[in-house]
PDB file of C-alpha atoms in Angstrom:
ATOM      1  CA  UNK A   1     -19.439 -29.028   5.183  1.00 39.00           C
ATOM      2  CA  UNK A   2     -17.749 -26.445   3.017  1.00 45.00           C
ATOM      3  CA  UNK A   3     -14.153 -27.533   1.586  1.00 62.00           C
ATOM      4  CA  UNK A   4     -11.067 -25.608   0.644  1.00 77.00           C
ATOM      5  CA  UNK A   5     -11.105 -21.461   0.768  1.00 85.00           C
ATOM      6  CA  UNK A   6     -13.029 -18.710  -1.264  1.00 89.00           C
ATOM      7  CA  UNK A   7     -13.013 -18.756  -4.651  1.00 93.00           C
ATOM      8  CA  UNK A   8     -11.646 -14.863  -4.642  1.00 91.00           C
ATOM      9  CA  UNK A   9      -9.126 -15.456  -2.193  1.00 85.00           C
ATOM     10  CA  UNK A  10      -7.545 -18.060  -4.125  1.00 87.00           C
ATOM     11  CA  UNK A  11      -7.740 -15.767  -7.438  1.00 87.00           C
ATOM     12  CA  UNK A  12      -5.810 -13.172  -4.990  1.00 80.00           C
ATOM     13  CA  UNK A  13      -3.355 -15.040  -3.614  1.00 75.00           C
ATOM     14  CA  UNK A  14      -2.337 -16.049  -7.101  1.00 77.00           C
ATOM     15  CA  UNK A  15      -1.110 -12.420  -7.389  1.00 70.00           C
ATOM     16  CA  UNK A  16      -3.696 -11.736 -10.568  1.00 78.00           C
ATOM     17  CA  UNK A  17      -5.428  -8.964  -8.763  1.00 81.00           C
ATOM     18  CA  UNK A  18      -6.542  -8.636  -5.388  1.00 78.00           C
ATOM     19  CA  UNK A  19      -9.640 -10.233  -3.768  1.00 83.00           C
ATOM     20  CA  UNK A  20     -12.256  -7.425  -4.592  1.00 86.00           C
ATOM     21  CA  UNK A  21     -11.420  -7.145  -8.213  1.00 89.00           C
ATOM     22  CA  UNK A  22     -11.282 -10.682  -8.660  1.00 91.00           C
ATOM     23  CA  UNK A  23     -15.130 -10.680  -7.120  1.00 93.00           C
ATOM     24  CA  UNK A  24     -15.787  -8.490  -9.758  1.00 94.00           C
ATOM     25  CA  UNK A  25     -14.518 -10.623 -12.303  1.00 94.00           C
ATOM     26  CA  UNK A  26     -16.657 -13.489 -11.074  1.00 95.00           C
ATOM     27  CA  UNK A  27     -19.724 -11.647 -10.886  1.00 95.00           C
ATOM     28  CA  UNK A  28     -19.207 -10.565 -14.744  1.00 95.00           C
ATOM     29  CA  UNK A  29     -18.841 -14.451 -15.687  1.00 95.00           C
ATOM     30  CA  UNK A  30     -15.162 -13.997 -16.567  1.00 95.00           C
ATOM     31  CA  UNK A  31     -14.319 -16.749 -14.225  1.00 96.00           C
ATOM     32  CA  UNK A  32     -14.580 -20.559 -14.714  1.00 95.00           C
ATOM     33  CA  UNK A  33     -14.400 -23.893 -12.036  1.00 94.00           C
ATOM     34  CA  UNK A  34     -13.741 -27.156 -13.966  1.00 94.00           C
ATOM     35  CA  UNK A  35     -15.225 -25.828 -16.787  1.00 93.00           C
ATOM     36  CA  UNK A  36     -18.182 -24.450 -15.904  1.00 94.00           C
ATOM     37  CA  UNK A  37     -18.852 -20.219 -15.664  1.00 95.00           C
ATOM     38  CA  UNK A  38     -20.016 -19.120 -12.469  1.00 95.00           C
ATOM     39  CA  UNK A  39     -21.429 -15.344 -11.142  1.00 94.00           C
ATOM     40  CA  UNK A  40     -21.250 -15.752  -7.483  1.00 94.00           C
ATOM     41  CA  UNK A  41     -18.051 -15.261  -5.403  1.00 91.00           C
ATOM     42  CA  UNK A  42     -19.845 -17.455  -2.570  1.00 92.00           C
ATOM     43  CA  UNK A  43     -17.965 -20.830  -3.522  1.00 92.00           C
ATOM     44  CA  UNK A  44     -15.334 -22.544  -2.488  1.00 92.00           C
ATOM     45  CA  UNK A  45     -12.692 -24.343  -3.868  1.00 91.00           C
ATOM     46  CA  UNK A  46      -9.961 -27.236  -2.916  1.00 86.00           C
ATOM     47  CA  UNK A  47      -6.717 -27.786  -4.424  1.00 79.00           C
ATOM     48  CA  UNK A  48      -8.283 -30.267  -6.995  1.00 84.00           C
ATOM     49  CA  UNK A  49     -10.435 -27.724  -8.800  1.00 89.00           C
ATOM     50  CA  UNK A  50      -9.475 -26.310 -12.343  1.00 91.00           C
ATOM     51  CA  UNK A  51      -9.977 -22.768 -12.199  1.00 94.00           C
ATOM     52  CA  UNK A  52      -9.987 -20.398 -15.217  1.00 94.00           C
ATOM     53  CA  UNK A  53      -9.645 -16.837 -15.536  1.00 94.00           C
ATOM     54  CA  UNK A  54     -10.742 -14.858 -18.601  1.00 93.00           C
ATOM     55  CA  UNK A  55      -9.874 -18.357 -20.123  1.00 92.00           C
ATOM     56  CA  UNK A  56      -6.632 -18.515 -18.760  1.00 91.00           C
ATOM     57  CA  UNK A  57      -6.014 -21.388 -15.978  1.00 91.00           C
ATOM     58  CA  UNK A  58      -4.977 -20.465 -12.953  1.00 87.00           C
ATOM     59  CA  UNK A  59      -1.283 -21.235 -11.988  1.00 76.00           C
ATOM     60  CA  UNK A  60      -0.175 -23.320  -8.803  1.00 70.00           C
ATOM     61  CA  UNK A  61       0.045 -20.556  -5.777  1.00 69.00           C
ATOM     62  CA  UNK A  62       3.332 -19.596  -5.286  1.00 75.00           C
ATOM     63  CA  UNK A  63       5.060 -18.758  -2.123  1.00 84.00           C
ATOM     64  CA  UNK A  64       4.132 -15.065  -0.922  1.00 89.00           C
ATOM     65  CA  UNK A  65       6.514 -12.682  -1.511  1.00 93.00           C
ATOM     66  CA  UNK A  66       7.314  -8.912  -0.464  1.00 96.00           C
ATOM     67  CA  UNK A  67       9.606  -6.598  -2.111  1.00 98.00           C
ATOM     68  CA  UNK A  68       9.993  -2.768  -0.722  1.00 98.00           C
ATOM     69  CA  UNK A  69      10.950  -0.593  -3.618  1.00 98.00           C
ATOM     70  CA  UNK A  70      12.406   3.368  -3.248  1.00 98.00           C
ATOM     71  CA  UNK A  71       9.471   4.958  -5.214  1.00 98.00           C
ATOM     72  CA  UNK A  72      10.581   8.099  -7.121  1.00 97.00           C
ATOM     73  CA  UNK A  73       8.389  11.236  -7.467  1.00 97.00           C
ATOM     74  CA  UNK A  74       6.102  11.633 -10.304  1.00 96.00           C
ATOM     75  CA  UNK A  75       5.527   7.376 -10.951  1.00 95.00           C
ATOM     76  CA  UNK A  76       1.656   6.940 -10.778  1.00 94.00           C
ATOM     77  CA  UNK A  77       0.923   3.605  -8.274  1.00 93.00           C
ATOM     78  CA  UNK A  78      -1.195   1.822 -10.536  1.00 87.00           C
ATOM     79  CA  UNK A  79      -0.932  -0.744 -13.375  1.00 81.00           C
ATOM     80  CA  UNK A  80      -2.400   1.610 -15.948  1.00 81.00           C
ATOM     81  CA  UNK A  81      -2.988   5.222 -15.984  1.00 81.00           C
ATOM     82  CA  UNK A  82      -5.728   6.822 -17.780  1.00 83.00           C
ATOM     83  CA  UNK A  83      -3.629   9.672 -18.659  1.00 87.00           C
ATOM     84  CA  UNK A  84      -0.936   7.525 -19.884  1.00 87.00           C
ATOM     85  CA  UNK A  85       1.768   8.956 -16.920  1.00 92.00           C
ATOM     86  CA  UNK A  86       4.550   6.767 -16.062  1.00 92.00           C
ATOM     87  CA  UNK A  87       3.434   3.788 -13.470  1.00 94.00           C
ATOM     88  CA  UNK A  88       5.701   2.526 -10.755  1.00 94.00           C
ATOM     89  CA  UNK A  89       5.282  -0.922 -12.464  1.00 93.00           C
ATOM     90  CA  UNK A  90       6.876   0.355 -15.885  1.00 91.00           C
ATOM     91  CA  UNK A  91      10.168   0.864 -14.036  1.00 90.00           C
ATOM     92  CA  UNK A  92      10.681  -2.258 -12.207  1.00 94.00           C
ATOM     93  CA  UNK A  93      13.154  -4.522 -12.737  1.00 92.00           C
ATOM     94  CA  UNK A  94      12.364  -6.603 -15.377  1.00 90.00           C
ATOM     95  CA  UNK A  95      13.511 -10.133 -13.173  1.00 90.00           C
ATOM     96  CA  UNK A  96      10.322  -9.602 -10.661  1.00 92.00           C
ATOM     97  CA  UNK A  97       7.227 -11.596 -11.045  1.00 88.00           C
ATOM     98  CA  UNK A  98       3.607 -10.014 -11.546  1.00 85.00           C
ATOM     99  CA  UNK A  99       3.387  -7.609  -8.185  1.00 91.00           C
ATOM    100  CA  UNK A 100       1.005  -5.284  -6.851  1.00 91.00           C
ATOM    101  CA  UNK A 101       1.295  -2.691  -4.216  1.00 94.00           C
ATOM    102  CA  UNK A 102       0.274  -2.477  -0.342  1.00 94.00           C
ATOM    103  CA  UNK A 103      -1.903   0.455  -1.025  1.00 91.00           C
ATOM    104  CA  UNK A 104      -0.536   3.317  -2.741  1.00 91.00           C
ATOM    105  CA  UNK A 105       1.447   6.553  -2.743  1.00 94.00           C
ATOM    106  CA  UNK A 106       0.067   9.805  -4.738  1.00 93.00           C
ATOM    107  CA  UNK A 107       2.677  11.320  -7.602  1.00 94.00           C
ATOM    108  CA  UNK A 108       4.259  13.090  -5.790  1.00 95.00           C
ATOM    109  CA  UNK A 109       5.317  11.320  -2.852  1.00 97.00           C
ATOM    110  CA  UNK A 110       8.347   9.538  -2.760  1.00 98.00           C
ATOM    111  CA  UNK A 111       9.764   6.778  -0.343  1.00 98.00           C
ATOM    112  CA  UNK A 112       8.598   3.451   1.017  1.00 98.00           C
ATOM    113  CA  UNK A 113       6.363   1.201  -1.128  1.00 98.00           C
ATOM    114  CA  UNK A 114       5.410  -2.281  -0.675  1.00 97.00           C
ATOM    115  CA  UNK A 115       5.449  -4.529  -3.464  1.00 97.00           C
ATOM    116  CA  UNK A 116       3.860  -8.157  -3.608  1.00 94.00           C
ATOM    117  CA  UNK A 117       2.922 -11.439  -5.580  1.00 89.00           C
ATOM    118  CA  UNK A 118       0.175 -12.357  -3.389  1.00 86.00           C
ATOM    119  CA  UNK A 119      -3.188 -10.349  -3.071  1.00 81.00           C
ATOM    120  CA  UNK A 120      -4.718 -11.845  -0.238  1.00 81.00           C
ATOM    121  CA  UNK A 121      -1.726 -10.528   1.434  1.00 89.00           C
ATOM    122  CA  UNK A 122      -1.511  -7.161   0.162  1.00 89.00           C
ATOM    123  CA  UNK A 123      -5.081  -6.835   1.226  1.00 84.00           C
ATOM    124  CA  UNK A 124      -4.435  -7.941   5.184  1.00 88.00           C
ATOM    125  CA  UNK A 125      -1.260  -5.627   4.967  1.00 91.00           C
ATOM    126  CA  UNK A 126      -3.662  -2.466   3.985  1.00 89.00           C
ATOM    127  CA  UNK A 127      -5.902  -3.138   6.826  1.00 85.00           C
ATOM    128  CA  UNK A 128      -6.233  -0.732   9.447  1.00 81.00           C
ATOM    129  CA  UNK A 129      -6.851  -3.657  12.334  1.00 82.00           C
ATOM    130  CA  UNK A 130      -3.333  -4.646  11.971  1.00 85.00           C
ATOM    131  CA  UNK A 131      -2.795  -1.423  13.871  1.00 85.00           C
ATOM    132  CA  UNK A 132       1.193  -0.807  11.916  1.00 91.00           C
ATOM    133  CA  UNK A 133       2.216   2.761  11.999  1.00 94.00           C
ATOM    134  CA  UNK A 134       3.387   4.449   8.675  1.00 95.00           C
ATOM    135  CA  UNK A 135       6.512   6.976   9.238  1.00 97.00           C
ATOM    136  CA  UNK A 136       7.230   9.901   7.178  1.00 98.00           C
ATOM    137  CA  UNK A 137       9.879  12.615   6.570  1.00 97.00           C
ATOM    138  CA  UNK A 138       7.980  15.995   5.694  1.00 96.00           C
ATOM    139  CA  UNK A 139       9.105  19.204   4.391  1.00 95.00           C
ATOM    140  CA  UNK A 140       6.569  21.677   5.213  1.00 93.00           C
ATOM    141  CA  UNK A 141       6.578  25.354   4.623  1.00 92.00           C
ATOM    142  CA  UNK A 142       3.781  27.373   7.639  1.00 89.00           C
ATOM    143  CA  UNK A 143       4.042  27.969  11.508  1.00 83.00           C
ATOM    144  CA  UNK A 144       4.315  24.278  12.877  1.00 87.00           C
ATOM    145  CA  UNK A 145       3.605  25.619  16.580  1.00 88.00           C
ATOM    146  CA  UNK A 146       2.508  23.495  19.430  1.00 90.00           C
ATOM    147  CA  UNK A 147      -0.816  24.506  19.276  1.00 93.00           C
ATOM    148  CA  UNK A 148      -0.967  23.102  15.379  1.00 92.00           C
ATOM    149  CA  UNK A 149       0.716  20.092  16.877  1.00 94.00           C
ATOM    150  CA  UNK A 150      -1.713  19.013  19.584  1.00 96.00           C
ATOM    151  CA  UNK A 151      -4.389  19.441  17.244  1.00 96.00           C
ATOM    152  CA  UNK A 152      -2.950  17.037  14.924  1.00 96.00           C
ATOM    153  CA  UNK A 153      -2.481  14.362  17.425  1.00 96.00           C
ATOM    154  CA  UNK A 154      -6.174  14.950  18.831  1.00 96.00           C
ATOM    155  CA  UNK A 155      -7.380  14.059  15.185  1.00 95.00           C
ATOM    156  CA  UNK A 156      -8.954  16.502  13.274  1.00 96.00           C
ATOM    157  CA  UNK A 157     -12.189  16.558  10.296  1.00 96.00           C
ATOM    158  CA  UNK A 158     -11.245  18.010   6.825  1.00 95.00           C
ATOM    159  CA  UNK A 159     -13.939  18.323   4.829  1.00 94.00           C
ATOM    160  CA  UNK A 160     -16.283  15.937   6.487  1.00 94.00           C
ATOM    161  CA  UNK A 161     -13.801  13.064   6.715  1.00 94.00           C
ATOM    162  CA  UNK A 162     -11.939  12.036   9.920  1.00 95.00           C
ATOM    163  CA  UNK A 163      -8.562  11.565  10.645  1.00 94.00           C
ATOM    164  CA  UNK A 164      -7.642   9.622  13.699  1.00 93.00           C
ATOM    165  CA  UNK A 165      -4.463  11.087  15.861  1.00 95.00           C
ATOM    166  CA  UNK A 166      -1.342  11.845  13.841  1.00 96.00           C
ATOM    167  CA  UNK A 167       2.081  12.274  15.762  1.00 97.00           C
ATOM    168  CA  UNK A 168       4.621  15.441  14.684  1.00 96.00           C
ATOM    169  CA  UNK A 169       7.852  15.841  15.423  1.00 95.00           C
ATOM    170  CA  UNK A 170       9.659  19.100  14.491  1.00 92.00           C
ATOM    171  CA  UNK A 171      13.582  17.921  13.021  1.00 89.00           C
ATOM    172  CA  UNK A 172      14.077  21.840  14.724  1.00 79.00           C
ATOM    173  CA  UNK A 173      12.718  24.738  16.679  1.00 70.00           C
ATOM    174  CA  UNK A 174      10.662  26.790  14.493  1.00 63.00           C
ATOM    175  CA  UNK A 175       9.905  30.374  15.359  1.00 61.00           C
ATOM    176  CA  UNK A 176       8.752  31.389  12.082  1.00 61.00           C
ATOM    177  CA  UNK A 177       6.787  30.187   8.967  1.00 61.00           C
ATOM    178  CA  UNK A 178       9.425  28.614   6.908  1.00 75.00           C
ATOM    179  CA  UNK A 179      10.397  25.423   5.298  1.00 85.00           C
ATOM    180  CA  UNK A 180      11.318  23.149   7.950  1.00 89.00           C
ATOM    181  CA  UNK A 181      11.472  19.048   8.256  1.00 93.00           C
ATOM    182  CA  UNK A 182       9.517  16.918  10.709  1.00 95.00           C
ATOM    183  CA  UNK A 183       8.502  13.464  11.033  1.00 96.00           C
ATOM    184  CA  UNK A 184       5.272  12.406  11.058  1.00 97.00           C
ATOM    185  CA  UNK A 185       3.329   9.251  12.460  1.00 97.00           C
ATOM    186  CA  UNK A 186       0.089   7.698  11.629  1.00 94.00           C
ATOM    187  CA  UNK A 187      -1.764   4.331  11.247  1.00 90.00           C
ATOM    188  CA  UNK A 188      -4.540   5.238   8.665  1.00 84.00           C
ATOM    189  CA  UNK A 189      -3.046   6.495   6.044  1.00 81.00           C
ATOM    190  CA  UNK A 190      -6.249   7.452   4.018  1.00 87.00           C
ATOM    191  CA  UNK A 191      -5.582   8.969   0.295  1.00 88.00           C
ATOM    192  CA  UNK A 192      -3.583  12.755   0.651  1.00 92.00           C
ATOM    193  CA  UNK A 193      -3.919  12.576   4.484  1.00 95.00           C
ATOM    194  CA  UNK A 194      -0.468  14.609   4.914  1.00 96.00           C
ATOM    195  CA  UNK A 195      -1.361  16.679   2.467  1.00 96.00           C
ATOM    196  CA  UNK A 196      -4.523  17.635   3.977  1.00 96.00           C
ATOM    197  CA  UNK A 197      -4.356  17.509   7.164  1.00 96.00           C
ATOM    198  CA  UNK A 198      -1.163  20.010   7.314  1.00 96.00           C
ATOM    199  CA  UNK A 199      -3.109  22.116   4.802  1.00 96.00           C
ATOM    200  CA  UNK A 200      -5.573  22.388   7.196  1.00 95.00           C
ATOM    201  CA  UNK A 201      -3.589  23.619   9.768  1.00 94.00           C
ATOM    202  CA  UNK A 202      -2.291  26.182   7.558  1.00 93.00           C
ATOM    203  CA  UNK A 203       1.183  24.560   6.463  1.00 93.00           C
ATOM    204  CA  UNK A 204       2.113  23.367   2.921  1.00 95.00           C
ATOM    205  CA  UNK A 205       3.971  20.336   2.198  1.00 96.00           C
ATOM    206  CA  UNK A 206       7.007  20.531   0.110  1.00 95.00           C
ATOM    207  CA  UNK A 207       8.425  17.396   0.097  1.00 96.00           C
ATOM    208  CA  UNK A 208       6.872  13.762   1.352  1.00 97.00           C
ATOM    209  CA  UNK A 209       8.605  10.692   2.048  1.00 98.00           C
ATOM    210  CA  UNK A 210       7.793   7.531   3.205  1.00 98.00           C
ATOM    211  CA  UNK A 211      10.242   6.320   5.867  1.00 98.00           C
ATOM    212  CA  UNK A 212       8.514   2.655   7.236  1.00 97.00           C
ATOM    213  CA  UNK A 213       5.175   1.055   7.364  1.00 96.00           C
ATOM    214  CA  UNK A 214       4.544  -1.226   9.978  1.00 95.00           C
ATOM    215  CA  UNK A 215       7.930  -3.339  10.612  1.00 95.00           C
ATOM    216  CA  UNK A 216       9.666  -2.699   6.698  1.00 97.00           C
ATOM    217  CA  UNK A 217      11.979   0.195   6.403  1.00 97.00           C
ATOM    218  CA  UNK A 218      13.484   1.758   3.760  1.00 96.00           C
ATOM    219  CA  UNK A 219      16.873   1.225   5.226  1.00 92.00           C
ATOM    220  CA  UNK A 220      19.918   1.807   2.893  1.00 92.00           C
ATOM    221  CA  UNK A 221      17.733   2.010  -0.676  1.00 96.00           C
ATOM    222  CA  UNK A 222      17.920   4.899  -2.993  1.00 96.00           C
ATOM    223  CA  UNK A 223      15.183   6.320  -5.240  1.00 97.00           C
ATOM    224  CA  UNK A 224      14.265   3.527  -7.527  1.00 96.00           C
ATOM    225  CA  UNK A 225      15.843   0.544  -5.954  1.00 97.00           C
ATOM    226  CA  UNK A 226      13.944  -2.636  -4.781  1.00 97.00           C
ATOM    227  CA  UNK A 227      14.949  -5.015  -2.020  1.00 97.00           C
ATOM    228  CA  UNK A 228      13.129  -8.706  -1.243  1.00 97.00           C
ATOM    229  CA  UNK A 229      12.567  -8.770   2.746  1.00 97.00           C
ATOM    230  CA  UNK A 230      14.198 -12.162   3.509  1.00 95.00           C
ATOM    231  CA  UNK A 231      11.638 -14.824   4.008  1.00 93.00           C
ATOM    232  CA  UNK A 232      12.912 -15.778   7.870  1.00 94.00           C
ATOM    233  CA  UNK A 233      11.077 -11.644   8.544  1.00 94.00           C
ATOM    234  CA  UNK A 234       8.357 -12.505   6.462  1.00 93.00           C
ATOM    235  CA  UNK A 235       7.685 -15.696   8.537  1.00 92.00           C
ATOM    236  CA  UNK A 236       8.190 -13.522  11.944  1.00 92.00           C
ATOM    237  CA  UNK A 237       5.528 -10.940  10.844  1.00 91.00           C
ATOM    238  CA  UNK A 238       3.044 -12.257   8.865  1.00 88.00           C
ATOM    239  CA  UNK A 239       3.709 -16.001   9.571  1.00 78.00           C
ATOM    240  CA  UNK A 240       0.057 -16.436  10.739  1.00 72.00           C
ATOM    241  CA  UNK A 241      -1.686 -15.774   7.640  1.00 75.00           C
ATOM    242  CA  UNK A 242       0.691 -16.647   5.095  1.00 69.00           C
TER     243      UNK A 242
END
């Protein structure tokens, strides 16, 4: 009978990297179990094993933890860039513990973004299953008309790749093509889908800012601020898997 959990899943929830990447590092023999290399993510492990990564041993889990964090404009989500731009993880404060982020926003969106020590968790959280709706505030310049709008919430293809329905709702009547706020609802969330979609209904966006995902809200933060959700919310949304 097998024993324990996944080798990679512990490796992610130890907030090193997230599952994925640490079955990369596995499968390049960077990883050790009591001593001894192995190449297969297909193991598991108990509590008692000594695991090693890249020769350092693996700390004790620590409790999960999430974090939302006011991203500014022009912070690259990732821990290094390969064209040396500022990373959201250069500016945090300097108190928080190693952290990665619940998927990612592009440059030059601003807003919500999820920050956490676990991996395992940052990986359920990204998961389309779990069906939680992202909300943003756009500033779009083109002729938002109803027609543009129903075909946004029938789902459209750009490009050959399909977005599922999105939800727009103008902030006011617009008559003309102008700059003009709406909010906007959608539960993918796929890389530039904003951006793309509105671009192929003819509209530019301006300005893009990320309101909520799922139950965490931005709430009273500014640009550049973090806030820990309290661990009583944590419990009530993610209790099962934490």
């Amino acid at each position: 009978m097998d024993k324990g959990e996944r080798i990679a899943k512990i490796i992610a929830r130890s907030g090193i990297c997230s599952r994925r990447d640490a079955e990369k590092l596995i499968e390049q023999g960077k990883v050790t179990v009591n001593g001894e290399r192995i190449t297969s993510p297909a193991l598991n492990v108990s509590d008692t094993d000594i695991i090693a990564v890249t020769g350092k041993k693996l700390a004790a889990r620590e409790e999960a933890r999430l974090w939302i964090y006011y991203k500014p404009v022009g912070l690259v989500t990732s821990h290094r860039d390969e064209k040396d731009r500022p990373t959201v993880f250069d500016t945090l404060p300097k108190d928080l513990p190693r952290v990665i982020s619940v998927g990612r926003l592009d440059l030059n969106t601003e807003g919500l973004l999820l920050l956490t020590n676990d991996g395992a968790l940052a990986r359920y959280m990204e998961l389309p299953a779990t069906g939680w709706r992202r909300k943003y505030r756009v500033r779009i310049y083109g002729a938002l008309t109803p027609e543009a709008i129903a075909k946004l919430k029938a789902g459209v293809t750009v490009d050959g790749v399909k977005y599922g329905s999105i939800d727009v709702v103008p902030e006011e009547t617009q008559k003309i093509a102008r700059n003009a706020w709406a909010k906007v609802t959608l539960t993918e969330g796929k890389n530039r889908e904003i951006r793309k979609v509105f671009e192929h209904i003819g509209c530019t966006v301006s300005r893009l800012i990320r309101l909520s995902y799922g139950p965490f809200t931005l709430g009273g933060l500014t640009v550049g601020e973090v806030r820990e959700v309290p661990r009583k919310m944590l419990k009530e949304q993610l209790g099962n898997i934490l």
